[in-house]
mmCIF file of C-alpha atoms in Angstrom:
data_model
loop_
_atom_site.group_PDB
_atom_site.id
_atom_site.type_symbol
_atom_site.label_atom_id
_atom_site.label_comp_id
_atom_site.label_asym_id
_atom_site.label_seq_id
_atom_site.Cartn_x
_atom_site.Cartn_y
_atom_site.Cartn_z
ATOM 1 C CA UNK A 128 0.000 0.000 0.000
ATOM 2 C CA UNK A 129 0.890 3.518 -0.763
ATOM 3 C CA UNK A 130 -0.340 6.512 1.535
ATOM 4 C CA UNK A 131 -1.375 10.113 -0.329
ATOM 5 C CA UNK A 132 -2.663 12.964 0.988
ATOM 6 C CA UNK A 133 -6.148 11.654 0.470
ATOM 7 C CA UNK A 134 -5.339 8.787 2.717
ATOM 8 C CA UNK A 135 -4.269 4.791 1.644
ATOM 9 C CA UNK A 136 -4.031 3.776 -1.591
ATOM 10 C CA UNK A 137 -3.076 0.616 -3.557
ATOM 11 C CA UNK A 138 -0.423 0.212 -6.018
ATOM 12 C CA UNK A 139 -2.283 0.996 -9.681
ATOM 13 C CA UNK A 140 -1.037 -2.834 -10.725
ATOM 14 C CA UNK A 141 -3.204 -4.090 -7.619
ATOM 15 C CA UNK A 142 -6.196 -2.274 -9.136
ATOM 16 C CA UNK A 143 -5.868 -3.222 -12.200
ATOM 17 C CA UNK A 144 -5.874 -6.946 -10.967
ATOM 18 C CA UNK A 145 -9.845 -6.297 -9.408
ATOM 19 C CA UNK A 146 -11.421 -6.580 -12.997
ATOM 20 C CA UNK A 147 -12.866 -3.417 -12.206
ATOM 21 C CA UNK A 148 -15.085 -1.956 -14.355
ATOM 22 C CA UNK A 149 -14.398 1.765 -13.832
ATOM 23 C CA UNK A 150 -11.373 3.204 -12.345
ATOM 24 C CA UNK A 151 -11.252 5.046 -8.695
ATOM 25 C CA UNK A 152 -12.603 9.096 -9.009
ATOM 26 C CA UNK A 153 -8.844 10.384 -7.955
ATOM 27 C CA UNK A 154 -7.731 8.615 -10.919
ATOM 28 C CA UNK A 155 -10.249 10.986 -13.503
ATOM 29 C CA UNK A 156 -8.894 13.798 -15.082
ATOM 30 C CA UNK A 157 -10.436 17.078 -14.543
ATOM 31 C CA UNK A 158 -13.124 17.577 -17.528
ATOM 32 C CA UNK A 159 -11.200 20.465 -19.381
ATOM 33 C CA UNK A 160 -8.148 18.062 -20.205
ATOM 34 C CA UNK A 161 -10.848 14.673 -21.164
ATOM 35 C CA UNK A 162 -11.707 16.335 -24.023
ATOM 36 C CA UNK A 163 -8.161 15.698 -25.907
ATOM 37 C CA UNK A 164 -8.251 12.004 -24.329
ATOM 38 C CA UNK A 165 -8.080 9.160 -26.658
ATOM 39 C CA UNK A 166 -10.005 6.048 -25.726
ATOM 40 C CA UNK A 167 -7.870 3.657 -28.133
ATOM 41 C CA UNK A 168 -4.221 5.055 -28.200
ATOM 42 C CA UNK A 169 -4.208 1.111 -29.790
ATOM 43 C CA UNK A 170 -5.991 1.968 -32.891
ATOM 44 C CA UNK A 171 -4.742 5.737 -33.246
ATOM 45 C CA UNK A 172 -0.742 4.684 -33.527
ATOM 46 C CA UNK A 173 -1.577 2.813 -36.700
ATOM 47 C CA UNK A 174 -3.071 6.600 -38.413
ATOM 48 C CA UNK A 175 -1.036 7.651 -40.699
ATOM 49 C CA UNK A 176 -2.444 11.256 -40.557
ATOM 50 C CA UNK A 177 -1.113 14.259 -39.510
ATOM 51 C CA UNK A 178 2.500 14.916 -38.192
ATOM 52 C CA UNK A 179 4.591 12.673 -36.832
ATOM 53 C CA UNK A 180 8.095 13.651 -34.875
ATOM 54 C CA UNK A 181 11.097 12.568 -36.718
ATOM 55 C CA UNK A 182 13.655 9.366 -37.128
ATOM 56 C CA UNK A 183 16.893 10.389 -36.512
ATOM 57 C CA UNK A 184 19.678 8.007 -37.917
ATOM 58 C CA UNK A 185 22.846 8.438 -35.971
ATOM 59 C CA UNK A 186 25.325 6.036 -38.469
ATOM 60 C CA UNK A 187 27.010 9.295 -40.067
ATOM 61 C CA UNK A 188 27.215 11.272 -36.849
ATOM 62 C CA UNK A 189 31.165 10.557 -36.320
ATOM 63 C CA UNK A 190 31.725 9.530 -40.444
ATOM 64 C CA UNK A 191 34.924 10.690 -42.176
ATOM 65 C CA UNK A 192 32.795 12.197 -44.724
ATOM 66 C CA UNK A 193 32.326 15.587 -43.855
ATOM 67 C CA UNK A 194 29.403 15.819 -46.141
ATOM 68 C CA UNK A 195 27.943 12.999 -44.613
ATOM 69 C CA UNK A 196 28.586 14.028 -40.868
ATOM 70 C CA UNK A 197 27.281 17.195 -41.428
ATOM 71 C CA UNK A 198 23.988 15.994 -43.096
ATOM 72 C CA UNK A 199 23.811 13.977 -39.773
ATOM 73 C CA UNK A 200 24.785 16.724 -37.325
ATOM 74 C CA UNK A 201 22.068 19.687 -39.454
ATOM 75 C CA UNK A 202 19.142 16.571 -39.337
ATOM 76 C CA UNK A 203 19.366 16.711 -35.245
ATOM 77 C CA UNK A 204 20.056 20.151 -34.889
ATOM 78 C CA UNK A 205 16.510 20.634 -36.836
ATOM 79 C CA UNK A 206 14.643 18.067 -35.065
ATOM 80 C CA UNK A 207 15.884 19.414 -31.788
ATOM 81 C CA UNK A 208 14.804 22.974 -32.689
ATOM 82 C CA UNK A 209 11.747 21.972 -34.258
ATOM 83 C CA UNK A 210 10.437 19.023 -31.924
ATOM 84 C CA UNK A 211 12.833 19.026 -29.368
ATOM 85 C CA UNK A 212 11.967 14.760 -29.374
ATOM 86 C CA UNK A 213 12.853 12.670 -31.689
ATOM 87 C CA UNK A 214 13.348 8.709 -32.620
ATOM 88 C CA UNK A 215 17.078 7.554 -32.796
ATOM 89 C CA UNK A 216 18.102 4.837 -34.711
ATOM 90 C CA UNK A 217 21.630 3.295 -35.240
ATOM 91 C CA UNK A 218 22.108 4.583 -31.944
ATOM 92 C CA UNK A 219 25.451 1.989 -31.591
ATOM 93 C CA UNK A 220 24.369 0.753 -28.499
ATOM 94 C CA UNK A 221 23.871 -3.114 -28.955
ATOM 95 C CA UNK A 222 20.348 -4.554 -29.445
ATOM 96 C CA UNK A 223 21.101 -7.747 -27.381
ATOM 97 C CA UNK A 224 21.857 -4.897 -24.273
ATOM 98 C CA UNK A 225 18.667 -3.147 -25.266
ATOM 99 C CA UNK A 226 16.526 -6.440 -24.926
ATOM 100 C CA UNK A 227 18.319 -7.151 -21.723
ATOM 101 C CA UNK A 228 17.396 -4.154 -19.812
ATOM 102 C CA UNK A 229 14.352 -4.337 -21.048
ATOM 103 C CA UNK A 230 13.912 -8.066 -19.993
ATOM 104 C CA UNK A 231 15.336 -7.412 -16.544
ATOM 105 C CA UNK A 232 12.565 -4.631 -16.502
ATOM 106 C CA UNK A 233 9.599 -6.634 -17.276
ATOM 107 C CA UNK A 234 10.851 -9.056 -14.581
ATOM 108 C CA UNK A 235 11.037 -7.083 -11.714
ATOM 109 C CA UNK A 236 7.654 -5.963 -12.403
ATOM 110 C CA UNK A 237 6.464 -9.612 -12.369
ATOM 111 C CA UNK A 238 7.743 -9.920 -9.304
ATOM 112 C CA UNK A 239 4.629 -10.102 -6.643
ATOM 113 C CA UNK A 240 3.715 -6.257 -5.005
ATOM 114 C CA UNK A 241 5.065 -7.434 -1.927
ATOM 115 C CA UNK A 242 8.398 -8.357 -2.936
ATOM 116 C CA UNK A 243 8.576 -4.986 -5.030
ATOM 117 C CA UNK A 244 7.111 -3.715 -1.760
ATOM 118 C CA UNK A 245 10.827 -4.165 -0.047
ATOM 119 C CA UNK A 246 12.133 -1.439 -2.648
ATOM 120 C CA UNK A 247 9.880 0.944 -1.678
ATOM 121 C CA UNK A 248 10.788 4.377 -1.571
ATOM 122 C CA UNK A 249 9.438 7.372 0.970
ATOM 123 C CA UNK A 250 8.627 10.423 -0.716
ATOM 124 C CA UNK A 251 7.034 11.639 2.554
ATOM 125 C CA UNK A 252 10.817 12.418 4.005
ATOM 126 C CA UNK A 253 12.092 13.228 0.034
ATOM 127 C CA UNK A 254 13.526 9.411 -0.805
ATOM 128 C CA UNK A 255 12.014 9.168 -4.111
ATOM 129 C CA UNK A 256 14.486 6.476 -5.347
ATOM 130 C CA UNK A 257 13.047 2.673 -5.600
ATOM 131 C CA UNK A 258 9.247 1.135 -6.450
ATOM 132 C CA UNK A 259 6.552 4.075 -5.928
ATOM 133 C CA UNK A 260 3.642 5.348 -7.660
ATOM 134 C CA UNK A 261 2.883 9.273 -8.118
ATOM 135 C CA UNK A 262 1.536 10.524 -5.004
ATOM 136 C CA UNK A 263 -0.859 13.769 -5.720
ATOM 137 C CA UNK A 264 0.750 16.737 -5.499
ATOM 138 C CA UNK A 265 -1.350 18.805 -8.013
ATOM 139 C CA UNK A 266 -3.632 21.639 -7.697
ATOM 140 C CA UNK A 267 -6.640 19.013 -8.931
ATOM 141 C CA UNK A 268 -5.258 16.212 -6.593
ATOM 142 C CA UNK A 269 -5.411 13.575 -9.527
ATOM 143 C CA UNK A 270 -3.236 10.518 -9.550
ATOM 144 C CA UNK A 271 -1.548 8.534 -12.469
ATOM 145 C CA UNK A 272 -2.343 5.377 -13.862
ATOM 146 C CA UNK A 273 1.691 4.006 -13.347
ATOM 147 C CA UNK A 274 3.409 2.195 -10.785
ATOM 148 C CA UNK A 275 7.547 2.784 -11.071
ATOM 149 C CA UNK A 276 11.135 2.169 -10.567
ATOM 150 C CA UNK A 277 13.489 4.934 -9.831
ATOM 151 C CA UNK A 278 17.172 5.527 -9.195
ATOM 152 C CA UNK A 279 20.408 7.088 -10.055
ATOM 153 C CA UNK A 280 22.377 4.682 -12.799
ATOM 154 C CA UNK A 281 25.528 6.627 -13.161
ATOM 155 C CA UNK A 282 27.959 8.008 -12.430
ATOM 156 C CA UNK A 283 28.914 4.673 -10.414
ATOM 157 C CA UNK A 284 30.200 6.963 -7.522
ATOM 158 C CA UNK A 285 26.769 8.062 -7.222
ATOM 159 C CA UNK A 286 24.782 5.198 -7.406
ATOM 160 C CA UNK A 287 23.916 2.602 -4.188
ATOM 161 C CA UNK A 288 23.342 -0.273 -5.296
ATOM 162 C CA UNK A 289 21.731 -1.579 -2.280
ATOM 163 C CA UNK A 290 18.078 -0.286 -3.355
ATOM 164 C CA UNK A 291 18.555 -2.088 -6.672
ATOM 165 C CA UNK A 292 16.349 -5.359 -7.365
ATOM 166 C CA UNK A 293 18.545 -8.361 -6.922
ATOM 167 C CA UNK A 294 16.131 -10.048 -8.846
ATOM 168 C CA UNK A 295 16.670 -11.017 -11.704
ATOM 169 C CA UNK A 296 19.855 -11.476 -11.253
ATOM 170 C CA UNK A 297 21.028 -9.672 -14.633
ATOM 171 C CA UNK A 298 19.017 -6.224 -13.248
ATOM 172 C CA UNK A 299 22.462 -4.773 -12.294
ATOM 173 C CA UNK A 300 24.780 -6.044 -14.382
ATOM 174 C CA UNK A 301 22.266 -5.351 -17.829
ATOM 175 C CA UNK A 302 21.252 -1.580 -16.219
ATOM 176 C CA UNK A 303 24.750 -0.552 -15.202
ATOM 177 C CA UNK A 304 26.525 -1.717 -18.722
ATOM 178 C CA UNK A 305 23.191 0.226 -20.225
ATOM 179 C CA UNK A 306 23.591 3.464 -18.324
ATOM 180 C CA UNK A 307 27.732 3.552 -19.096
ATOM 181 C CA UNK A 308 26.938 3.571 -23.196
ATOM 182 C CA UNK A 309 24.152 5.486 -22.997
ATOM 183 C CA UNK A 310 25.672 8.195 -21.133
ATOM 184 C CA UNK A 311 28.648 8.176 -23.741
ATOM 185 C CA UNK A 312 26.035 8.200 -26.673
ATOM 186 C CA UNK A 313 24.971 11.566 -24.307
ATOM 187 C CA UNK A 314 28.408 12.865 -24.981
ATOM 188 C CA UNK A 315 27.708 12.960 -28.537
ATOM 189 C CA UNK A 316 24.279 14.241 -28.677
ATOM 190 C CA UNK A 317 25.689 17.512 -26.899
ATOM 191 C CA UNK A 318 28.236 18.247 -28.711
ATOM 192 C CA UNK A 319 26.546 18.360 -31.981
ATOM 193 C CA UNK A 320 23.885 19.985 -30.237
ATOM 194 C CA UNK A 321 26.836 22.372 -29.537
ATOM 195 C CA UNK A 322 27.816 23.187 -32.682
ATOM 196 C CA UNK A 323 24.600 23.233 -33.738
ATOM 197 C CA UNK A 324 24.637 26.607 -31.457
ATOM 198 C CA UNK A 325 28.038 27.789 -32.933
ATOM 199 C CA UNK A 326 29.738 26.482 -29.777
ATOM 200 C CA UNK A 327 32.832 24.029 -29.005
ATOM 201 C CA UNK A 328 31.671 20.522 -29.373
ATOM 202 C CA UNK A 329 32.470 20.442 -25.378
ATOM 203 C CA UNK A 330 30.887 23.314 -24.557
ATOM 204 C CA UNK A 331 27.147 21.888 -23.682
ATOM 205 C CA UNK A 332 28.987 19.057 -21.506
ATOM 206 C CA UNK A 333 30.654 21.583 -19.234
ATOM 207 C CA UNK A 334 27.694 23.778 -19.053
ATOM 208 C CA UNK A 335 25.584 20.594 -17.499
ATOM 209 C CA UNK A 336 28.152 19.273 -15.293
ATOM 210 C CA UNK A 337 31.014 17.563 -17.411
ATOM 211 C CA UNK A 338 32.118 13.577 -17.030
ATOM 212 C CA UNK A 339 32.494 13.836 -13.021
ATOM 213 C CA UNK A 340 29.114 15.499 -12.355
ATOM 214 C CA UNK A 341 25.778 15.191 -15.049
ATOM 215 C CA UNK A 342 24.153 12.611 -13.008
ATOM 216 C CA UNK A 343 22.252 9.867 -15.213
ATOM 217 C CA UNK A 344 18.698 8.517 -13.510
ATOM 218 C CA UNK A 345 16.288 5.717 -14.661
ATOM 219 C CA UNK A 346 12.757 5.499 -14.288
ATOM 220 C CA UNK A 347 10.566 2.779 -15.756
ATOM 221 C CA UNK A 348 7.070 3.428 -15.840
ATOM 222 C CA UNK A 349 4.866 0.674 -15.176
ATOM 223 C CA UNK A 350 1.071 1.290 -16.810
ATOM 224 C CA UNK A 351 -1.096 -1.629 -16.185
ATOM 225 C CA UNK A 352 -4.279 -2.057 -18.300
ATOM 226 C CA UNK A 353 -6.976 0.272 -17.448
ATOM 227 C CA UNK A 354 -10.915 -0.275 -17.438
ATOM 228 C CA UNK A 355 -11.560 2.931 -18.821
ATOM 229 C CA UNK A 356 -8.602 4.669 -20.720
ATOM 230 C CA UNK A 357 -10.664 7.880 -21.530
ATOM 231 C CA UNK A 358 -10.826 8.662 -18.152
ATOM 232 C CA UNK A 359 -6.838 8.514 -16.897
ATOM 233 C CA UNK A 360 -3.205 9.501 -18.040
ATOM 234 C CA UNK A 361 -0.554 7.129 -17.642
ATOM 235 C CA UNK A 362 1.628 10.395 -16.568
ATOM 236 C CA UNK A 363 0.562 13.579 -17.113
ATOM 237 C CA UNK A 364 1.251 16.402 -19.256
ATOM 238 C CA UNK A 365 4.832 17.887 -18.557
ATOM 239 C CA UNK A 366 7.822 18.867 -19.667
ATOM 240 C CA UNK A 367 11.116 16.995 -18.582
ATOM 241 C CA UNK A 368 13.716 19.450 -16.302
ATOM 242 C CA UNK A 369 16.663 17.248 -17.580
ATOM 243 C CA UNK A 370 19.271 18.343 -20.404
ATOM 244 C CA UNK A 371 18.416 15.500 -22.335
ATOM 245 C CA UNK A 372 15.968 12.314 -21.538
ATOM 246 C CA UNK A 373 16.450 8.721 -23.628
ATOM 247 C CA UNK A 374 12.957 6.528 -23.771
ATOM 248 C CA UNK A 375 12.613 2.422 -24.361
ATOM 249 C CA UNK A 376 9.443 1.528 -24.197
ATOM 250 C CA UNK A 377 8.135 -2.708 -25.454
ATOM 251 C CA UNK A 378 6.628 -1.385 -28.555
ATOM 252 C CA UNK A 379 2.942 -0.176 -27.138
ATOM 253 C CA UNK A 380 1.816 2.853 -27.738
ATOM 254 C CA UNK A 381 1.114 5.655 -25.327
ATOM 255 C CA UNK A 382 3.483 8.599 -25.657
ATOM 256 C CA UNK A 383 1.692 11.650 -27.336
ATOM 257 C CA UNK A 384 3.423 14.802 -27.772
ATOM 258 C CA UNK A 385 2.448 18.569 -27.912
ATOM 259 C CA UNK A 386 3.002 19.872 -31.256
ATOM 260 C CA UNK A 387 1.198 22.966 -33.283
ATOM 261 C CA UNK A 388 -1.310 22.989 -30.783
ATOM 262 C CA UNK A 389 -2.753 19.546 -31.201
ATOM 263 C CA UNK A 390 -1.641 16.160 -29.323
ATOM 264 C CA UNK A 391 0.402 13.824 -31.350
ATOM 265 C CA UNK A 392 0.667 10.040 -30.927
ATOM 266 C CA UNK A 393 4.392 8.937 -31.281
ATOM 267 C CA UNK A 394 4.630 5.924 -33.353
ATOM 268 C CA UNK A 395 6.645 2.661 -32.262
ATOM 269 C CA UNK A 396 9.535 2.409 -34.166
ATOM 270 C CA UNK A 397 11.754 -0.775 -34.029
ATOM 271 C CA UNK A 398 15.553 -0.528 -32.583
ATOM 272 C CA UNK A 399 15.004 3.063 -31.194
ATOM 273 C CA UNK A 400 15.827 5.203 -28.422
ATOM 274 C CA UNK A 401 12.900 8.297 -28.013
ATOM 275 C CA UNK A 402 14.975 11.290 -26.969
ATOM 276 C CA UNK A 403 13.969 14.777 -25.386
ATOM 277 C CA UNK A 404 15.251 17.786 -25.403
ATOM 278 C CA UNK A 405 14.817 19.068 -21.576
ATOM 279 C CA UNK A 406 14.303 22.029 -19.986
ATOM 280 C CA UNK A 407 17.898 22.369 -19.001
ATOM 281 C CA UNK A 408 18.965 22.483 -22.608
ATOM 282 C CA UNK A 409 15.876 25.394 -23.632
ATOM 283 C CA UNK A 410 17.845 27.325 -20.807
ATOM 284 C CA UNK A 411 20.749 27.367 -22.364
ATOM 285 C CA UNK A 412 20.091 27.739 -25.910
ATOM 286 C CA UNK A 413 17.771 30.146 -24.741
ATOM 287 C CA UNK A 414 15.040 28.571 -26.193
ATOM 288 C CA UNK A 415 16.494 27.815 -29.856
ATOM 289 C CA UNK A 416 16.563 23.805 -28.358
ATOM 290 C CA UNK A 417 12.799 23.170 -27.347
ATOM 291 C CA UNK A 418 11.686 20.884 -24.299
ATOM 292 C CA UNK A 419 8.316 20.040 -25.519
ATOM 293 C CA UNK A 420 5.121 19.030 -23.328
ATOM 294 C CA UNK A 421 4.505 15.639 -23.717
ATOM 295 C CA UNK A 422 2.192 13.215 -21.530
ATOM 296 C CA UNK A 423 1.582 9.277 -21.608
ATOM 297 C CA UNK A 424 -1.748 7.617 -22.085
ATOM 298 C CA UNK A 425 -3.162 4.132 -21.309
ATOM 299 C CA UNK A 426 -5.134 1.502 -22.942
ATOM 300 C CA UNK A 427 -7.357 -1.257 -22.110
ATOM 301 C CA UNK A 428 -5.862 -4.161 -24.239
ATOM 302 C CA UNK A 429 -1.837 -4.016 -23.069
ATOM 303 C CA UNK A 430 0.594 -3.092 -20.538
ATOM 304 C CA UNK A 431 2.815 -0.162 -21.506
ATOM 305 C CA UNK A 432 6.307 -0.434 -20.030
ATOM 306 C CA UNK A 433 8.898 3.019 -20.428
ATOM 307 C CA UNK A 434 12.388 3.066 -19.504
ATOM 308 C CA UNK A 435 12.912 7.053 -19.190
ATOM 309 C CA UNK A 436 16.940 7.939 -18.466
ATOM 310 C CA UNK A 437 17.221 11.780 -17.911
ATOM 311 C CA UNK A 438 20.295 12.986 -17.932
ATOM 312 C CA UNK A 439 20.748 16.014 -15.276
ATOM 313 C CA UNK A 440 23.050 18.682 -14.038
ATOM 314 C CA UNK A 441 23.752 18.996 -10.257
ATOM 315 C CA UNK A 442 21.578 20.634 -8.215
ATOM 316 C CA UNK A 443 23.407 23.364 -7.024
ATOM 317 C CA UNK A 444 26.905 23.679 -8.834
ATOM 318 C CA UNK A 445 25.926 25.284 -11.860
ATOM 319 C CA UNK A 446 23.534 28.227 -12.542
ATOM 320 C CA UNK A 447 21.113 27.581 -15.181
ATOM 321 C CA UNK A 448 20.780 31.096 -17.445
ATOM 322 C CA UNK A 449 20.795 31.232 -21.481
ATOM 323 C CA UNK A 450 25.041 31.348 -22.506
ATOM 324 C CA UNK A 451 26.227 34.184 -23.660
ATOM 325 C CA UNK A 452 26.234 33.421 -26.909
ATOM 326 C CA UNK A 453 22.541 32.975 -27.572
ATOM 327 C CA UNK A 454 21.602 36.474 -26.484
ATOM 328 C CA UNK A 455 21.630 39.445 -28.905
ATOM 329 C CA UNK A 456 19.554 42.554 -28.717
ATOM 330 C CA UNK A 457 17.209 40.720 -30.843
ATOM 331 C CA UNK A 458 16.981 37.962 -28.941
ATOM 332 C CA UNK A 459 17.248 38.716 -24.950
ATOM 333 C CA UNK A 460 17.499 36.137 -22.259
ATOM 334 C CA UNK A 461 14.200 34.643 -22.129
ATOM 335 C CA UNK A 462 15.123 32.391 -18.828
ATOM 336 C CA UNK A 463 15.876 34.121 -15.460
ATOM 337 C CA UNK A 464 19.421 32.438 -13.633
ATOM 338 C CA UNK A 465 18.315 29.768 -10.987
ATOM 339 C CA UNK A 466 20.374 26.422 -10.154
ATOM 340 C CA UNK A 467 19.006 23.357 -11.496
ATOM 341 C CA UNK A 468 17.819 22.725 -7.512
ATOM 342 C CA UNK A 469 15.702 26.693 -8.224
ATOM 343 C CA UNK A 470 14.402 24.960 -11.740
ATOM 344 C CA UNK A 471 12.965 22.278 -9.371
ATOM 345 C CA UNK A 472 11.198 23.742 -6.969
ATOM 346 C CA UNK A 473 10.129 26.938 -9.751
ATOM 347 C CA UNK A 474 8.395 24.026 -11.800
ATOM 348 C CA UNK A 475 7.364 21.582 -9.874
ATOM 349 C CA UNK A 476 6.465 23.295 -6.628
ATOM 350 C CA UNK A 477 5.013 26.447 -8.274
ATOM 351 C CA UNK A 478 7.593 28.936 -6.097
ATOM 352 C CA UNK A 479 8.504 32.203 -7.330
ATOM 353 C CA UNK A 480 11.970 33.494 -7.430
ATOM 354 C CA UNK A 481 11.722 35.211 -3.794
ATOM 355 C CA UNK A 482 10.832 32.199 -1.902
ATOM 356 C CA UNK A 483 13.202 29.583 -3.948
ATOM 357 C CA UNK A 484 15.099 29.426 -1.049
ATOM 358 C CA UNK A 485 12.516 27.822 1.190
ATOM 359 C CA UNK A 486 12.209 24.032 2.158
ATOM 360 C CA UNK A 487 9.470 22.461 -0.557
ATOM 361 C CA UNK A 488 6.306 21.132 1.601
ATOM 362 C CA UNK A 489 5.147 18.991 -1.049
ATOM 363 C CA UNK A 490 6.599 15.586 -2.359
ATOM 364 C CA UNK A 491 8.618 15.388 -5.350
ATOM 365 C CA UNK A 492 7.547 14.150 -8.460
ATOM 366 C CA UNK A 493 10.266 12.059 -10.921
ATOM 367 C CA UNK A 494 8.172 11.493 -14.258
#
């Protein structure tokens, strides 16, 4: 059992197993947002209509052909100032690692609630690493149709391995050897992303914390079948805070993103990574890099899993504020200086700049 502000609560899987009919009220979404709901996310994937965010093929990024590199480097520099999400494919990071996490995943999540239950995490006293589900902390008190897994992946300095599941027993070993190439693949994504701004291909690294201190966390999102999909969100509509987010999912569809004023359903596309832009990256591109709303949905039919890695400065080394260089007269700083710890409690806790400084009273949330 979890406990919200509205008093005990089950984990979503455990109502999910009732064969109820229709889901709990703190589960409905206030009427305003149920009107751009789809009932069948299922059945809307396979549209072909309307836009769709692009597919990114990384196999040219580091080529020898500068014609071909280039190509490469101008398609993600466009997607990222267009979208600010985007499909990757020929990522380089093995398939067979891909299928392992994502096995290791699945397993944990088989696992009964009570022997999840022993990686529980507290958000009540701010632990919000281990096996949760979003406790309301909204103005309209609604809850998410999830369960999750979260905690800090890499550096390995910064990880603890103690609130990791044991089982299965290739969890740690598959998650770990995932988190070390993805964060490397991170490497590259910012510095084309930096030259794509005119910069040093180094410079967006150091700006978010360099090799010792961009801290790499995982959350998989758990959405179990729901009774009555119209109704609920998987997560909510958001943007993510980090400088750049990676997304497996197991190939159902749920992610829908906000772009040209209408919600768009993200297709599944075999063999890729999803990645955001985040907010930390709008910050310092002053805005030319967009960190776009997104929000995931759930269906009757299957269980959605997400593996979400954000990749985040540290909270209070660095000040977040638009560099130098993308600030003329024409374009002013559209993003006040805060740390990335400000950012936080700014966005998620609604504080404005004079009271940043105070303790947060409500819990955190990690979507």
């Amino acid at each position: 059992m979890v406990t919200t502000a509205m008093g005990p609560s089950p984990r979503v899987e455990e109502l999910a197993r009732r064969g109820l009919n229709t889901i709990p009220k703190d589960y409905v979404r206030p009427e305003e947002e149920l009107k751009s709901i789809i009932g069948d996310i299922l059945a809307e994937e396979k549209s072909s209509e309307g836009p769709q965010l692009p597919t990114i093929d990384l196999e040219e990024m580091d080529s020898r052909d500068e014609e071909r590199r280039k190509k490469c480097h101008e398609e993600l520099k466009m997607a990222a100032t267009d979208w600010g999400v985007m499909h990757l494919i020929n990522h380089g990071i093995p398939e067979e690692l891909i299928d392992r996490v994502k096995a290791a995943g699945k397993e944990f999540f088989e696992l009964p609630v009570e022997e999840k239950e022993a990686y529980a995490n507290d958000q009540a006293v701010g632990n919000v690493q281990g096996y949760g589900s979003k406790l309301a902390n909204n103005a309209s008190g609604q809850l998410e149709w999830e369960d999750y897994f979260f905690h800090c992946v890499y550096p390995e300095h910064k990880t603890d391995l103690s609130i990791w599941p044991t089982k299965p027993p290739d969890y740690i070993p598959a998650t770990s050897e995932y988190a070390k190439q993805l964060r490397a693949l991170a490497t590259k994504i910012l510095s084309v992303l930096s030259i794509g701004l005119g910069l040093e291909k180094g410079r967006l690294e150091k700006e978010v914390g360099g090799a010792e201190d961009l801290i790499v966390q995982m959350k998989i999102n758990f959405y179990p079948k729901c009774p009555q999909p119209e109704l609920a969100l998987g997560v909510e509509a958001h943007t993510d805070v980090s400088a750049l987010t990676f997304i497996l999912h197991n190939m159902v569809p749920g992610l829908q993103l906000f772009y040209d004023d209408k919600w768009v359903t993200a297709k599944c596309v075999p063999n890729s990574i999803i990645m955001h832009i985040g907010d930390t990256l709008e910050i310092l591109s002053n805005g030319k890099y967009k960190s776009i709303l997104h929000r995931g949905l759930v269906n009757k039919e299957k269980v959605r899993i997400s593996w979400a890695v954000f990749c985040e400065p540290p909270k209070e080394k660095i000040v977040l504020q638009p560099l130098p260089e993308t600030v003329s007269e024409v374009e002013p700083p559209r993003f006040p200086p805060r740390t990335f710890s400000q950012h936080l409690k700014h966005k998620l806790f609604r504080k404005t700049d004079g009271d940043l400084d105070e303790k947060p009273t409500v819990l955190a949330d990690v979507n």
